[in-house]
Steps between C-alpha positions, in 0.01 A plus 500: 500500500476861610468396856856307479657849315371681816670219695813585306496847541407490877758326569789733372243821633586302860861430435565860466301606766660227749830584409415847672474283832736588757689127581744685793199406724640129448854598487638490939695815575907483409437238231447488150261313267691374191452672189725388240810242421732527282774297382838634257818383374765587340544162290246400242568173547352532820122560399314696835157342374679118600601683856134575528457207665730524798315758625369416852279788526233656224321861492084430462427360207416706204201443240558540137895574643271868528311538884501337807196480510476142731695752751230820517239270532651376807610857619083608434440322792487638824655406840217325659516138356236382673244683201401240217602765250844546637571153559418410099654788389827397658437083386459657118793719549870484575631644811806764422841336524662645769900501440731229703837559475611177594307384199743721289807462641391087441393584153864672444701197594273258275531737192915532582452100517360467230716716305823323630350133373512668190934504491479876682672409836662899531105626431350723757111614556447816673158606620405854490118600685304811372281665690165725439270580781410186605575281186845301406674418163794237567735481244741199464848572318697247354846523459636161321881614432709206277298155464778166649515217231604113521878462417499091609275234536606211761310208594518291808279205460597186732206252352697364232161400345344852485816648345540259208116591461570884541822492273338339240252735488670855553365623125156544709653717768418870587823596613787602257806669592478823393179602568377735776450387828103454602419309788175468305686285198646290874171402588415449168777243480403368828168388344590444179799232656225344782183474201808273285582286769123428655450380138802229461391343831622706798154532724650627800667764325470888591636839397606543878854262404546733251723812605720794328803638635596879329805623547614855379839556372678771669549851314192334180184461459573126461366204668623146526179259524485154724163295454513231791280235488460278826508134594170335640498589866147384537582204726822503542535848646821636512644271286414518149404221282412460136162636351280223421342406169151334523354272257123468498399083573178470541185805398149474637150615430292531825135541327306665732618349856627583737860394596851577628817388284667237753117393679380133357181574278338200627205644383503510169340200305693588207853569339531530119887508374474723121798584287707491792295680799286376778113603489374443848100543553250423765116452289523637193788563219351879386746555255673197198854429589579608179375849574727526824792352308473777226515764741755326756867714420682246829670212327624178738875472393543856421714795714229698713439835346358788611387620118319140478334581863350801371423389140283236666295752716467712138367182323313402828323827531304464132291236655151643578465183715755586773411766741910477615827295443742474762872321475718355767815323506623274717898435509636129487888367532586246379886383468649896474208501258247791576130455364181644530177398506203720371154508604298683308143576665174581289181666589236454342229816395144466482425321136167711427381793517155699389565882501254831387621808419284850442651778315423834356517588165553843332522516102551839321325590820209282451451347885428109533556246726615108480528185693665178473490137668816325438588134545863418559674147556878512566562077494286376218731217360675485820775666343440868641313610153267791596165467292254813559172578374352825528120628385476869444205750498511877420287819437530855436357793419490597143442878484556782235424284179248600287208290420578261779323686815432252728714181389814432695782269470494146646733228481582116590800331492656095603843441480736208632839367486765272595849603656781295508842558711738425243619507136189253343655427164645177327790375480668708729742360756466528848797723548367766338170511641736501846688801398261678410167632731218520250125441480287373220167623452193348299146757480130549382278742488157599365411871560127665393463856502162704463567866344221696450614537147670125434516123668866380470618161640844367525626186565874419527712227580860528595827315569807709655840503708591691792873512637770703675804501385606684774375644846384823343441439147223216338368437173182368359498281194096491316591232303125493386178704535211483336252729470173493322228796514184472387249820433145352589312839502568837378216745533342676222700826606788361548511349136355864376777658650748232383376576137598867614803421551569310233561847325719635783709238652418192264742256713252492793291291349729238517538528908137403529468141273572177553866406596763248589791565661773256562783688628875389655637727748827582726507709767821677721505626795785656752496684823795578682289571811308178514182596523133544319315808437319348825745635692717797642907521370711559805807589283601663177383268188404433141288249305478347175230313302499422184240275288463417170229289307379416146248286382355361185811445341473100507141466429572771140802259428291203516195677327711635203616147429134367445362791367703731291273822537192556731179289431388916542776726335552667856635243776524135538273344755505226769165313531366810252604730780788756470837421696697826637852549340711726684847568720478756790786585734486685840785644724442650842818675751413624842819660710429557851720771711465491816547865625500370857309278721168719494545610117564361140503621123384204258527519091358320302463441093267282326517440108309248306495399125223253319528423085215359357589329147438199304137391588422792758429851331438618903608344859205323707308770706679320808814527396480862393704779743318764661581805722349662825400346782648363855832422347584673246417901433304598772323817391280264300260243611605137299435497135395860460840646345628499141630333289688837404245765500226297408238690759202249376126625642400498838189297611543214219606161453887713401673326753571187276680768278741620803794222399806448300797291410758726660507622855705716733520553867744772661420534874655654791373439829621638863361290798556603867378335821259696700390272823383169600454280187403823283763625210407767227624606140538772262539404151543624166401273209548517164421269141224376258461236270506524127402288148749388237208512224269731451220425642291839383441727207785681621818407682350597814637242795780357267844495587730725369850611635463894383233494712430239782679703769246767434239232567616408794249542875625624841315482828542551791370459872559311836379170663480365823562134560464286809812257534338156653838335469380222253340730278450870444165653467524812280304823426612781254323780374682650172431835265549556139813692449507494115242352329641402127083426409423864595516825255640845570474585859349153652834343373654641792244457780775531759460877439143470506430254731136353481396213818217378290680470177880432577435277829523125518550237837604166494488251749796211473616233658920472530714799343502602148840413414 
């Protein structure tokens, strides 16, 4: 941990002394390297950050938007690059951007076209250069005088097909008169006009017979509007014909041959004709007709669309089967009829597959290791249902609890279940397991963990929903999971210090006893990026999840109607074991700014609420909130902060007392790109968790709003991670800032900072948030 400070600290120590560097070595005499670019306007509506990206030419990039530092590590090499040293010093760094002003006076006329798309036609862009010794600041002007807008709207359409289509359908244009003129909203329209008709049959179609015609009114800023839309000159050339509609005849599955639409599959021993479509195979039939039918969007009789094409390939591509889907058409006339034929081709993936998988663990920086053999078959029932089995071993490292020297933490785990590629419920029709793209999900598992101070196994089963309802949103549906713990073993200390507790925090208890849990859950999640924590936002973005669960409610319904009070005066029971009773409610946002290409700013707020009532006096240990760790306040290793100011004893079995009902996350995180695949972080992290009861002799940990914002931890600290495209292995390294468990001066270590006390590292797979 000290050693990665001293990384830290080196680092800056060798920015500064870098930036010293001369770079005019690297700069050829009577030209400039490139030092700055700068964009203005006089209109707000014209935001400089969206001309940002017209710019042809860039200065070196910048890290933490601070030093350029990629740039004096280039410039600390010296001329001969036929030294190792030099030659990696200039791979790692980035040579200095030497100004082009051809690139400029380019980067003027796309900013002043941009600006004119937007209705300015009178704007002007001046460029202004600024010299300094041998450095350049280019400054870009803009001028945008009085914006044109649309006066009239004409239409010359000479398909008397498309323009009944198009008339009856003008409520879904962009284009109104009235509004400014954007050759943007045009292309829109263009689109918008080509998307309507590829859908109502029109497969030849293309935005290129789609053309605008502005014409400014002398002495205004008017402008009378003509949309043209072409005949078919496809094969008739000059002269024009009408646009053809196509109706699909005949769709076919190719299952894993080989074949060209229009070539005789002699071949093929067999044809199968299902709900409409052809199934053409060679040996074997890998997937139930029923299956491809389900999935199958092309319907014989119906106008070709293009939404249908790629609904199909959606529906296609939730097959674990099929390593690809491809669809071709092949056109047909018949008497002035048009038709289409579809042949849809399948490939087939490999059905099984045996996989291991090592990993390293790290808990409350206890170090441990664990491996895995999984089993996976993606056809079982010949219906693309994935069934997986995987075995699971760990061990780690138990250190700093007293009366346990030498006894570490193993564990052993088997779980398995069943996938399915659509809605698997009854009695719903087959329309809307069509429309929509969901999964269905049955589980098991049996889990047995060895703690030095406790045995605990859990075995669960589980039935849920996945679905999308659209390309960057999807919910989950737990429709029922059940869990059941069962304490085997708790050690002699462990019960002593349970009766301990009993005095302090008597709700603990209940954490550590038998338990059912039968729980219904619903999960929603939304990023306007489209992507994971497993990968890198190229663009400005937020997320949203929200879940909520309860559980117990029916099994206390159906409990109080037998049995008006407990068989024992505190809870009703299941099989004589407790059942959990209890509603908890999360809600996570994540916004994404993208500074530039190299730099971003991401926020991010976590909040979480969990009742116990009815038969619960306390949440299951599992379901309990805690703070520190990887994700959430960084200055603390995981479930070593609060709840509160609940500081607990060092060296103990305390760490089962770090948790609470309510939590909070406030984080702030800058990330920059440094070189290669490596990116690094400065962040500032703030939040704690916090009880609803009391769980001590005083109110110590409980929430309270006169005081929880005095409760609240910050960290701080940076991270490096190493982007691998399809996942993101991170390392961050925060310190204690204020420390709401600390008294007089350690509350605020950040003025007296201590490595040994106030440091914690994490090691992470994906981003935080």
């Amino acid at each position: 941990m000290v050693n990665l400070l001293r990384i830290y600290i080196y680092i800056v120590t060798v920015a500064f002394v870098l930036s010293g560097c001369s770079v005019s070595k690297f700069i050829p005499e009577g030209e400039y390297m490139l030092d700055e670019v700068h964009i203005s306007s006089d209109n707000k509506e014209l935001k400089s950050s969206e001309m940002y990206s017209y710019v042809r030419q860039r200065p070196n990039a910048k890290w933490f938007s601070l030093v350029k530092l990629p740039m004096y590590i280039y410039c600390s090499s010296g001329k001969d690059s036929t030294k190792w040293i030099n030659r990696i010093l200039r791979k790692v760094g980035d040579a200095p951007r030497i100004y082009d002003s051809k690139m400029a006076e380019e980067t003027r006329k796309q900013i002043l076209s941009a600006v004119q798309n937007k209705g300015y036609l009178g704007a002007q862009v001046t460029l202004e250069e600024k010299i300094k010794n041998k450095k350049l600041e280019v400054n870009y002007k803009i001028s945008s005088g009085k914006p044109y807008n649309i006066s009239k709207i004409s239409y010359n359409i000479q398909d008397y097909v498309i323009r009944g289509l198009l008339m009856n359908d003008s409520i879904g244009s962009g284009l109104k008169e009235g509004m400014r003129f954007n050759v943007n909203v045009l292309e829109e329209e263009r689109n918008r006009i080509t998307q309507y008709l590829l859908n109502r049959g029109f497969y030849r179609f293309n935005k290129d017979y789609i053309t605008f015609q502005a014409d400014t009114v002398n002495g205004t800023f008017l402008i009378d509007l003509l949309m043209n839309i072409d005949l078919n000159t496809e094969r008739t050339g000059d002269e024009g014909t009408l646009h053809r509609q196509y109706m699909i005849r005949n769709v076919n599955y190719l299952m894993d041959i080989d074949n060209v639409p229009g070539v005789q599959s002699g071949n093929m021993s067999d044809t199968i004709k299902y709900d409409g479509i052809n199934i053409l195979y060679d040996d074997d039939l890998f997937l139930r007709p029923g299956v491809i039918s389900s999935h199958n969007r092309l319907i014989p009789g119906k106008l070709y669309s293009n939404r249908d094409v790629m609904s199909t390939y959606t529906s296609l591509s939730r097959l674990g089967i099929l390593k690809y889907s491809n669809i071709r058409f092949v056109e047909h006339l018949e008497n002035d009829t048009s038709y289409l034929d579809a042949y849809v081709s399948l490939s087939r993936n490999k059905n099984k597959t045996l996989s291991f998988q090592v990993e390293g663990t790290n808990s409350a920086g206890d170090l441990g290791a664990a491996a895995s053999v999984t089993y996976t078959h993606r056809n079982l029932f010949k219906g693309s249902e994935t069934f997986n089995i995987k075995v699971r071993g760990a061990y780690e490292a138990v250190t700093g609890l007293e009366g346990y020297a030498n006894n570490n933490y193993t564990e052993y785990g088997i779980e398995t279940g069943l996938e399915f590629p659509e809605f698997m419920f009854p009695f719903l029709k087959s329309d809307f397991k069509k429309s929509v793209n969901a999964r269905s999900q049955v589980s098991a598992k049996y889990n047995w963990q060895i703690r030095p101070e406790f045995e605990r196994t859990l075995a669960s089963a589980a039935w849920s929903y996945r679905w999308n309802s659209r390309k960057r949103a999807s919910h989950r549906l737990d429709v029922l999971d059940i869990n059941y713990i069962y304490m085997p073993y708790r050690s002699k200390t462990f019960i002593e210090y349970l009766d301990y507790m009993d005095e302090i925090n008597p709700l603990l208890r209940y954490s550590y006893e038998d338990l059912f849990i039968v729980r219904l859950g619903y999960t929603y999640t939304y990023n306007s990026a489209g992507v994971s924590t497993q990968q890198t936002a190229k663009k400005s973005s937020y997320s949203i999840r929200f879940n909520i669960e309860e559980s117990g409610n029916l099994i206390y319904g159906f409990s109080k109607l037998i049995h008006k009070q407990p068989s024992d005066g505190e809870s009703f029971r299941m099989g004589n074991i407790s059942f959990a009773q209890y509603v908890k409610a999360d809600l996570d946002y994540a916004k994404n700014i993208m500074i530039d290409d190299r730099n971003s700013l991401v926020f991010h707020i976590g909040t979480g609420v969990a009742i116990p009532y009815g038969n619960s006096k306390s949440l299951p240990f599992e379901k309990l909130y805690f703070s520190g760790g990887a994700n959430s306040v960084r200055g603390w290793s995981v479930r070593s902060l609060g709840p509160g100011g609940y500081s607990g004893k060092s060296g103990t079995l305390d760490y089962v007392n770090h948790t609470g009902d309510i939590k909070l996350d406030l984080n702030v995180e800058y990330r920059t790109h440094l070189f290669w695949k490596l990116n690094a972080a400065a962040f500032i992290d703030a939040g704690n968790v916090w009880t609803l009861k009391s769980r001590y002799s005083d109110s110590t940990g409980q929430f309270a709003f006169n005081r929880f914002y005095k409760e609240i931890a910050v960290s701080y600290g940076l991270g490096i991670r190493f982007d691998l495209d399809f996942l993101i292995l991170r390392f961050d390294g925060g310190m204690k800032a204020i420390n709401p468990m600390g008294k007089g001066i350690y509350r605020f270590p950040v003025i007296n900072p201590d490595l040994s006390r106030d440091f914690a590292f994490h090691f992470a797979v994906g981003y935080p948030f």
